[in-house]
Short mmCIF file of C-alpha atoms in Angstrom, two decimals:
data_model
loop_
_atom_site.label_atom_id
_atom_site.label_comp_id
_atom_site.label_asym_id
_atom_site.label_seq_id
_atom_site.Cartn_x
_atom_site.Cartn_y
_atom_site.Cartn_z
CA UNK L 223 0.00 0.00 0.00
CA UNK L 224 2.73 2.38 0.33
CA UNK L 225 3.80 2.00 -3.12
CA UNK L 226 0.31 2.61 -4.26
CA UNK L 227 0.53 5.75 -1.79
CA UNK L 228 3.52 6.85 -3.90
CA UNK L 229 2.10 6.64 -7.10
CA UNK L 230 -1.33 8.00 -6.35
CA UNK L 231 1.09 11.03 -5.10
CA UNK L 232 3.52 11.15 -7.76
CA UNK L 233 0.37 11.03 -10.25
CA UNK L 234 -1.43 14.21 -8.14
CA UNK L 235 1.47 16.17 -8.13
CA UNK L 236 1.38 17.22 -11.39
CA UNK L 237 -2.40 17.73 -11.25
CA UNK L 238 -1.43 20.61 -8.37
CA UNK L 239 1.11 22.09 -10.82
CA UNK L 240 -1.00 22.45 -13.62
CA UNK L 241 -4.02 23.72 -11.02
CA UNK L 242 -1.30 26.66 -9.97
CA UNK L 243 -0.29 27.02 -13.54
CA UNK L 244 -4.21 27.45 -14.26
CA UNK L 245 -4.75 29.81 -11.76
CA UNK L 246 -1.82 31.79 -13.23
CA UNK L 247 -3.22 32.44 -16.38
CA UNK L 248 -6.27 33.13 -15.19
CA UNK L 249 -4.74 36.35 -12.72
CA UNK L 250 -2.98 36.93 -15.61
CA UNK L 251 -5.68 36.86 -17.95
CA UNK L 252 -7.70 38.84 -15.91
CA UNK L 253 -5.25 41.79 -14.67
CA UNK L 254 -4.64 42.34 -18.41
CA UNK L 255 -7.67 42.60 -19.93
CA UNK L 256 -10.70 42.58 -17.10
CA UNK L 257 -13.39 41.83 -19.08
CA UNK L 258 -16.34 39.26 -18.77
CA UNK L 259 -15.43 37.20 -22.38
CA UNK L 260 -11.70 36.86 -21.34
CA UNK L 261 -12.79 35.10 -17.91
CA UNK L 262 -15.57 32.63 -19.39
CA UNK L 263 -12.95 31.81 -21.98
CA UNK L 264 -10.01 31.12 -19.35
CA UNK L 265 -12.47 29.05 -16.81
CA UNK L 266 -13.42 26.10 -19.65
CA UNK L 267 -9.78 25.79 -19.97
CA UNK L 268 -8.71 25.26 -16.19
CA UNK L 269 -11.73 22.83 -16.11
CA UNK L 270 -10.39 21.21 -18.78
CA UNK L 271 -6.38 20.86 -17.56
CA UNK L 272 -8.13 19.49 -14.36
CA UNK L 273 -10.57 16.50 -16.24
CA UNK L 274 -7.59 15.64 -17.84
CA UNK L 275 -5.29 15.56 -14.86
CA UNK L 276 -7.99 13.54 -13.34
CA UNK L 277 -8.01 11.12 -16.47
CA UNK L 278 -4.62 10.24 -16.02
CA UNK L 279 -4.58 9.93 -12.74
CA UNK L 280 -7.61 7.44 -12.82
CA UNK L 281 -5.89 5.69 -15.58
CA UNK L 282 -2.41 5.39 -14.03
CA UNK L 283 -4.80 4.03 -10.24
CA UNK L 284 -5.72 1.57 -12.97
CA UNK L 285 -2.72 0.29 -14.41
CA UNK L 286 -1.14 -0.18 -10.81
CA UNK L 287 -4.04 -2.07 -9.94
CA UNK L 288 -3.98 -4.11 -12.91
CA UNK L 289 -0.16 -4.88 -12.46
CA UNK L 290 -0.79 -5.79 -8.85
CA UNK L 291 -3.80 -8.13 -9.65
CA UNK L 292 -1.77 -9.93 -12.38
CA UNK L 293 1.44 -10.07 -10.04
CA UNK L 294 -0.78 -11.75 -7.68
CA UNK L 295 -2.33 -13.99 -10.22
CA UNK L 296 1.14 -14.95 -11.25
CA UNK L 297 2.36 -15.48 -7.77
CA UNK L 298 -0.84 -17.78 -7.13
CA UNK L 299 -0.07 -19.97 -10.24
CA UNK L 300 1.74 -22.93 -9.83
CA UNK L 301 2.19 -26.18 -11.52
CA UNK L 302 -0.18 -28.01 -10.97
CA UNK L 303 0.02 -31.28 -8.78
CA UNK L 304 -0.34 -34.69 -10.67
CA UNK L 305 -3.71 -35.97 -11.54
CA UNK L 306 -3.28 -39.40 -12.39
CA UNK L 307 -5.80 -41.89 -13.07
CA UNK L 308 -4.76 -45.13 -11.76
CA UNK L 309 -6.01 -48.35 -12.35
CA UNK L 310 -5.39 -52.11 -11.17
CA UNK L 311 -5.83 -55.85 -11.92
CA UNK L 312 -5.02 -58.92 -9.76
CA UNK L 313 -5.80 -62.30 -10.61
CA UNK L 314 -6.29 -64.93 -7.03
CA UNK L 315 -5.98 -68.51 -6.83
CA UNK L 316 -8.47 -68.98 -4.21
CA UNK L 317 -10.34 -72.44 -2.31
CA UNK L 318 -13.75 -71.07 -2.80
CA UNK L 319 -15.15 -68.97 -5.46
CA UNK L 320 -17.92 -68.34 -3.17
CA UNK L 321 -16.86 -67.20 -0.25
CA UNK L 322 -14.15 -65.33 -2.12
CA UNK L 323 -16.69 -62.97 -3.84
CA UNK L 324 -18.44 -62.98 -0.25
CA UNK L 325 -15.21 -61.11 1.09
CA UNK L 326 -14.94 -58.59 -1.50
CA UNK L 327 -17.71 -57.39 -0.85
CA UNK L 328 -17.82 -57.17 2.72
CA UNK L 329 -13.83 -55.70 1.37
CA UNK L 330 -15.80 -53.53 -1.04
CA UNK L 331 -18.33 -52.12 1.91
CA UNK L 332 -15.14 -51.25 3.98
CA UNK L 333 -13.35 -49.01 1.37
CA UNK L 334 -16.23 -46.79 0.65
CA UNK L 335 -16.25 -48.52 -3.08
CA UNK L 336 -18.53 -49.44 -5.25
CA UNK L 337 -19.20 -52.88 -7.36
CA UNK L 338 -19.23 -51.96 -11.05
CA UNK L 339 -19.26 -55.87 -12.28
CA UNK L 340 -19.69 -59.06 -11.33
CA UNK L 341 -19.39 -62.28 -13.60
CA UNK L 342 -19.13 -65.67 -12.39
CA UNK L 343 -18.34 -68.89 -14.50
CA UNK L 344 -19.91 -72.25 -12.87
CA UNK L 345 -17.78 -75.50 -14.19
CA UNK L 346 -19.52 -77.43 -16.29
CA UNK L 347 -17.44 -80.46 -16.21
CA UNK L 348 -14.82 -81.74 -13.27
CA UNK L 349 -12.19 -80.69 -15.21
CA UNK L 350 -13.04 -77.06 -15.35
CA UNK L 351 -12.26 -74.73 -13.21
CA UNK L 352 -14.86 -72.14 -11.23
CA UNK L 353 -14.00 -68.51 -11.84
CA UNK L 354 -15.47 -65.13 -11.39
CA UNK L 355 -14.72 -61.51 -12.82
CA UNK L 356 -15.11 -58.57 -10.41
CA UNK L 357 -14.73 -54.75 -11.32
CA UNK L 358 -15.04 -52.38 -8.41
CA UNK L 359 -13.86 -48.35 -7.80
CA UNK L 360 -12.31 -47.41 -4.78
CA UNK L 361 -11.66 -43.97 -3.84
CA UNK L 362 -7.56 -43.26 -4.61
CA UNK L 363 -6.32 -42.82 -1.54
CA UNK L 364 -7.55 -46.33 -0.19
CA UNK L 365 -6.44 -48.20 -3.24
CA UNK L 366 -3.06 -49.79 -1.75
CA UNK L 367 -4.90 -51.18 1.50
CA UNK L 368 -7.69 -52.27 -0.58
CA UNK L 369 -5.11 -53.95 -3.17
CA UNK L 370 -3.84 -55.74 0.11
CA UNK L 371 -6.54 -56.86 1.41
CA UNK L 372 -7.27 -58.45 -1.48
CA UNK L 373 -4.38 -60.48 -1.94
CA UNK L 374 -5.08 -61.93 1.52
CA UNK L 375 -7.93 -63.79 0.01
CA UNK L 376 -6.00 -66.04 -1.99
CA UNK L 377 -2.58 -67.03 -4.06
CA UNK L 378 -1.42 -64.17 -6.49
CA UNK L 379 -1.05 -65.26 -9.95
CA UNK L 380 -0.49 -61.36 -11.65
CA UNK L 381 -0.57 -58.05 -10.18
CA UNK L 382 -0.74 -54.72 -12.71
CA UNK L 383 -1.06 -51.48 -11.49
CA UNK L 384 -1.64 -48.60 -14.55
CA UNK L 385 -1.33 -44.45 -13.70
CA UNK L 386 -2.09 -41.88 -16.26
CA UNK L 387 -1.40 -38.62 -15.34
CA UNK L 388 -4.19 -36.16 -16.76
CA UNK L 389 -3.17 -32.96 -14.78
CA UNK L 390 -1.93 -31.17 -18.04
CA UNK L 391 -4.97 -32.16 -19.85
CA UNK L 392 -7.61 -30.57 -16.50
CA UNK L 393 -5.91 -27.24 -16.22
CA UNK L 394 -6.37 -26.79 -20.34
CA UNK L 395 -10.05 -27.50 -19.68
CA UNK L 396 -10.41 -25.37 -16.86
CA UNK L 397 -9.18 -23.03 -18.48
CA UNK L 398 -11.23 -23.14 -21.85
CA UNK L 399 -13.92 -23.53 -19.42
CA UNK L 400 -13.50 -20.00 -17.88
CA UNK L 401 -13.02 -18.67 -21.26
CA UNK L 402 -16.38 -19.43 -22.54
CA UNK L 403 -17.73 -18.68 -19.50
CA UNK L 404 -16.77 -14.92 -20.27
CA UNK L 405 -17.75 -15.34 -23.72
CA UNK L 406 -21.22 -16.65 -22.63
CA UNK L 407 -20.93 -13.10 -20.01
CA UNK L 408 -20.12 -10.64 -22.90
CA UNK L 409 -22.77 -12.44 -24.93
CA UNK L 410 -25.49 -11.73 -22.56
CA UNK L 411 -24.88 -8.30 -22.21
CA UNK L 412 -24.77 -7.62 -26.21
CA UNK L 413 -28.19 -9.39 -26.08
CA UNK L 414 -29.44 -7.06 -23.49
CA UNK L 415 -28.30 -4.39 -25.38
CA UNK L 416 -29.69 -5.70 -28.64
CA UNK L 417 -32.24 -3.60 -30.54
CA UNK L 418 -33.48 -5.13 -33.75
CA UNK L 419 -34.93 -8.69 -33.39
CA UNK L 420 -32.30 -10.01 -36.43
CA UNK L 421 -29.22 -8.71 -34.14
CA UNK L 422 -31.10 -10.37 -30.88
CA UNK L 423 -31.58 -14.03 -32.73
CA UNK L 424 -27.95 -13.71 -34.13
CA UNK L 425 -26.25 -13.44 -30.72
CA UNK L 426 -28.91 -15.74 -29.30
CA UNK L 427 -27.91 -18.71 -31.44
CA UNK L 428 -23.95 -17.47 -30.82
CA UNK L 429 -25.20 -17.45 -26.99
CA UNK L 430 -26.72 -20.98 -27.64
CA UNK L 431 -23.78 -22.73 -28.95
CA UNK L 432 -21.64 -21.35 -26.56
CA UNK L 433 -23.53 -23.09 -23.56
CA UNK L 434 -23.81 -26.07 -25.45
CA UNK L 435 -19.69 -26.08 -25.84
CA UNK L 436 -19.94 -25.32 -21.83
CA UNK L 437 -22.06 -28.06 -21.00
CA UNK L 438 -19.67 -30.56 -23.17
CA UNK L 439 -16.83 -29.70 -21.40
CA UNK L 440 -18.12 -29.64 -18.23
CA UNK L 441 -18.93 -33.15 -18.86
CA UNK L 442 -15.69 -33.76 -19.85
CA UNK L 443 -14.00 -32.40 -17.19
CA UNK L 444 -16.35 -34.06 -14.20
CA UNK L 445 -15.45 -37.53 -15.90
CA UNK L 446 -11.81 -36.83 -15.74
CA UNK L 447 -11.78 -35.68 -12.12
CA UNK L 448 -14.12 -38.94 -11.31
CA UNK L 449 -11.70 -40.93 -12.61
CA UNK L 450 -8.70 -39.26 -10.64
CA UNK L 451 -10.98 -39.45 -7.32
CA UNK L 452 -12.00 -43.30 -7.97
CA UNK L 453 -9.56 -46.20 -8.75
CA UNK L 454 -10.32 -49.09 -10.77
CA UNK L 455 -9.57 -52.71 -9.64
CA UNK L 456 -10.18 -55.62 -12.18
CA UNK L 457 -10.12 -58.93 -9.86
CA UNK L 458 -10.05 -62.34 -11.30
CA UNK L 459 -10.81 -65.49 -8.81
CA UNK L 460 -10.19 -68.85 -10.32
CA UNK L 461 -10.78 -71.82 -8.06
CA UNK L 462 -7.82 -74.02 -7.49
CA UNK L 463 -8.53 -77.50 -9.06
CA UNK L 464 -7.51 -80.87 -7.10
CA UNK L 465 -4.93 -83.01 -8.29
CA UNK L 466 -6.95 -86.07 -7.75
CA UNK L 467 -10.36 -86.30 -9.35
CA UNK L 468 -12.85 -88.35 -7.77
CA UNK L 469 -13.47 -91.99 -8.68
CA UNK L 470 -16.69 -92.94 -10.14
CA UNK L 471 -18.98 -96.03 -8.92
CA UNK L 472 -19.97 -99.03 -10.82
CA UNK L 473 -23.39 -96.94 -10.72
CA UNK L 474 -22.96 -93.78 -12.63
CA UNK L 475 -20.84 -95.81 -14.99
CA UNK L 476 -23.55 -97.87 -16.16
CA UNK L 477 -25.91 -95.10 -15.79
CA UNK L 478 -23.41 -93.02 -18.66
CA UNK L 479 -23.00 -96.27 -20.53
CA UNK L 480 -27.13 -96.23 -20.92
CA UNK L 481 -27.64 -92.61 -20.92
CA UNK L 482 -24.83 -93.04 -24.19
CA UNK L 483 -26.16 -95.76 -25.98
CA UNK L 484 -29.52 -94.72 -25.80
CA UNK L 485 -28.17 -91.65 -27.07
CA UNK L 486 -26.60 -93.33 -29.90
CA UNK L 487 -29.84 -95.05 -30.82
CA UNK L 488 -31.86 -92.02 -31.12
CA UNK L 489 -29.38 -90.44 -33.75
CA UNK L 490 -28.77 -93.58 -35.66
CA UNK L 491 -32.81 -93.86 -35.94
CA UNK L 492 -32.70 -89.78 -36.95
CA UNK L 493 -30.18 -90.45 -39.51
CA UNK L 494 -32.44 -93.34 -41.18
CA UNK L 495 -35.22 -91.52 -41.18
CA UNK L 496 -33.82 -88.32 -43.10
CA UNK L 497 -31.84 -90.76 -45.29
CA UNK L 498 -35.51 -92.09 -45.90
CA UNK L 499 -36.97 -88.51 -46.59
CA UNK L 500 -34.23 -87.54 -48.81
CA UNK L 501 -34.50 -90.63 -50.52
CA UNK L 502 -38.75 -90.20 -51.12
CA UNK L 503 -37.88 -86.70 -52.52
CA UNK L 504 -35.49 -87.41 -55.22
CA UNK L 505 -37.36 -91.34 -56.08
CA UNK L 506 -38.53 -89.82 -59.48
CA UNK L 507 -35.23 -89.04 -60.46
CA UNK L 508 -33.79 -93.10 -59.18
CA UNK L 509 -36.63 -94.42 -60.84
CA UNK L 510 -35.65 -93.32 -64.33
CA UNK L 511 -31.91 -94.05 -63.18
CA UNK L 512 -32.94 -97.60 -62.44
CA UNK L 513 -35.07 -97.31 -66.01
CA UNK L 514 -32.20 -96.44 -68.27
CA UNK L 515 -29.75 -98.86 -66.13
CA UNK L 516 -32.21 -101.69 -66.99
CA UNK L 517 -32.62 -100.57 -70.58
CA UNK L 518 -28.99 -100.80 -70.96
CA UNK L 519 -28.57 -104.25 -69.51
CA UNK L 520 -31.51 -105.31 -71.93
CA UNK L 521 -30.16 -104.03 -74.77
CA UNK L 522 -26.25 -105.48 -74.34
CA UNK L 523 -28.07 -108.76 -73.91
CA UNK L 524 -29.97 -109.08 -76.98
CA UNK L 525 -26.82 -107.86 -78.77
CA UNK L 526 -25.16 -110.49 -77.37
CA UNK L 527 -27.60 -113.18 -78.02
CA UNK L 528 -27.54 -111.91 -81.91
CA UNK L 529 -23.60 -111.72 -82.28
CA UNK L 530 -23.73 -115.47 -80.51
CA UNK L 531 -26.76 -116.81 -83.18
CA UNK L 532 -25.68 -115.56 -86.71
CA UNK L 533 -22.24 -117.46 -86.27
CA UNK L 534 -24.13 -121.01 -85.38
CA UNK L 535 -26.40 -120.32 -88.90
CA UNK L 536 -23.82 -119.93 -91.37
CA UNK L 537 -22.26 -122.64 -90.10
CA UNK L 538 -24.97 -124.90 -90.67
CA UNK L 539 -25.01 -123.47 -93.80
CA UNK L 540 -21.85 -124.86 -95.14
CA UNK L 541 -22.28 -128.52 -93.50
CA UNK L 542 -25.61 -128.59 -96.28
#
């Protein structure tokens, strides 16, 4: 403030001088020629020095105050702190599926998280194995206890851990933000200002499309600090699967023997009865196979017969 002090001073000062070097000419003025037109002319002209000596003073109040604001501004802006979005997967070798997904969500309860997906893959033979898919968001801060608490469930198999940092990318929308948020200002005034109804709809639709550009980013910029608040954990349970199946009894191996044969039967039977369809359908065109087969035959026979009889004749023939 004593700075200020100066310079509101230093800017005054001359105001003063030029108010003394007013009233000067105005004695002056009027000890030479003391007339009524000489001192109506003089007075405009001290008013005038003084509005301008007040202009520049008011101007100069404002340029210090503008350079202090932006020094301030500049002192307050820093680089800003990493935003990173982080994200995790774990896959668990665990006894039970079941109570497995059980405990991540009491787990999930704990943490302040929420369960984004669950999938869960039954075996269908005693082979296979039973596994399960679970997405959940945790808030950042807790993701390391949650991470091991997790592994306390079962065996680790993999453990990933992912971090974007996005802090670049939130300060240029915050700051595009704030720009069309004093484009959407300016706008609104013009409007009010507006006289004709062509110049009103003209910097309503610019108004319009402005908002809409604030609302998209907005958007964009929520999701981005959502994902910076909340971590991501991808956790993948598979069962552990014995090294010794169980035996079968006599019983459920003659039960699969029948339940196979029986199966066997049904789709040899199927196959004769489409062969049977597919044969009904295309008879016409085996019956006049079969007719020109047999024509054939019949035909190469009585050749025969006639190459075989004509020999035996002439022979005969000669003998007389």
């Amino acid at each position: 403030m004593s700075g200020l002090s100066q310079v509101i001073f230093s800017i005054r000062k001359p105001t003063l001088v030029l108010s003394v070097v007013a009233g000067g000419v105005i004695l002056t003025s009027c000890a030479s020629v003391p007339s009524a037109e000489s001192t109506n002319q003089a007075l405009p002209k001290a008013q005038i020095n003084n509005q301008l000596a007040d202009t520049a003073a008011r101007s100069a109040l404002t340029e210090v105050s503008e350079t202090t604001s932006t020094t301030a501004q500049a002192a307050q802006i820093t680089r800003p702190r990493q935003q990173l979005i982080k994200k995790a997967a774990i896959t668990l070798i665990v006894d039970s599926v079941d109570k497995s997904i059980d405990a991540v969500s009491q787990i999930i309860s704990q943490q302040q998280g929420d369960l984004i997906k669950l999938e869960e893959q039954q075996p269908k033979n005693e082979s296979a194995r039973h596994t399960a898919t679970i997405q959940l968001r945790i808030p950042q801060n807790l993701l390391e206890p949650t991470l091991e608490k997790l592994t306390k469930l079962g065996s680790v198999q993999s453990r990933n851990i992912t971090a974007v940092d996005v802090g670049d990318q939130i300060v240029d929308i915050q700051a595009r933000l704030s720009n069309l948020r004093i484009t959407e200002s300016n706008l609104q005034k013009i409007m009010d200002r507006a006289g004709s109804v062509r110049d009103v709809l003209s910097v309503a639709k610019e108004l319009s499309n402005v908002r809409q550009s604030i609302e998209q980013i907005d958007a964009q910029l929520k999701n981005l600090q959502n994902q910076v608040a909340y971590s991501t954990i991808t956790l993948n349970i598979e069962a552990a699967v014995s090294g010794n199946a169980p035996q079968r009894t006599f019983g459920s191996q003659m039960q699969s023997a029948w339940n196979n044969s029986t199966h066997s039967l049904a789709e040899f039977t199927f196959g004769l009865v489409k062969m049977g369809i597919w044969l009904a359908v295309y008879s016409p065109y085996l019956l006049i196979l079969a007719a020109a087969s047999y024509g054939l035959t019949r035909w190469r026979r009585n050749n025969a017969q006639r190459s075989v009889s004509i020999p035996e004749s002439g022979h005969s023939d000669r003998l007389d």
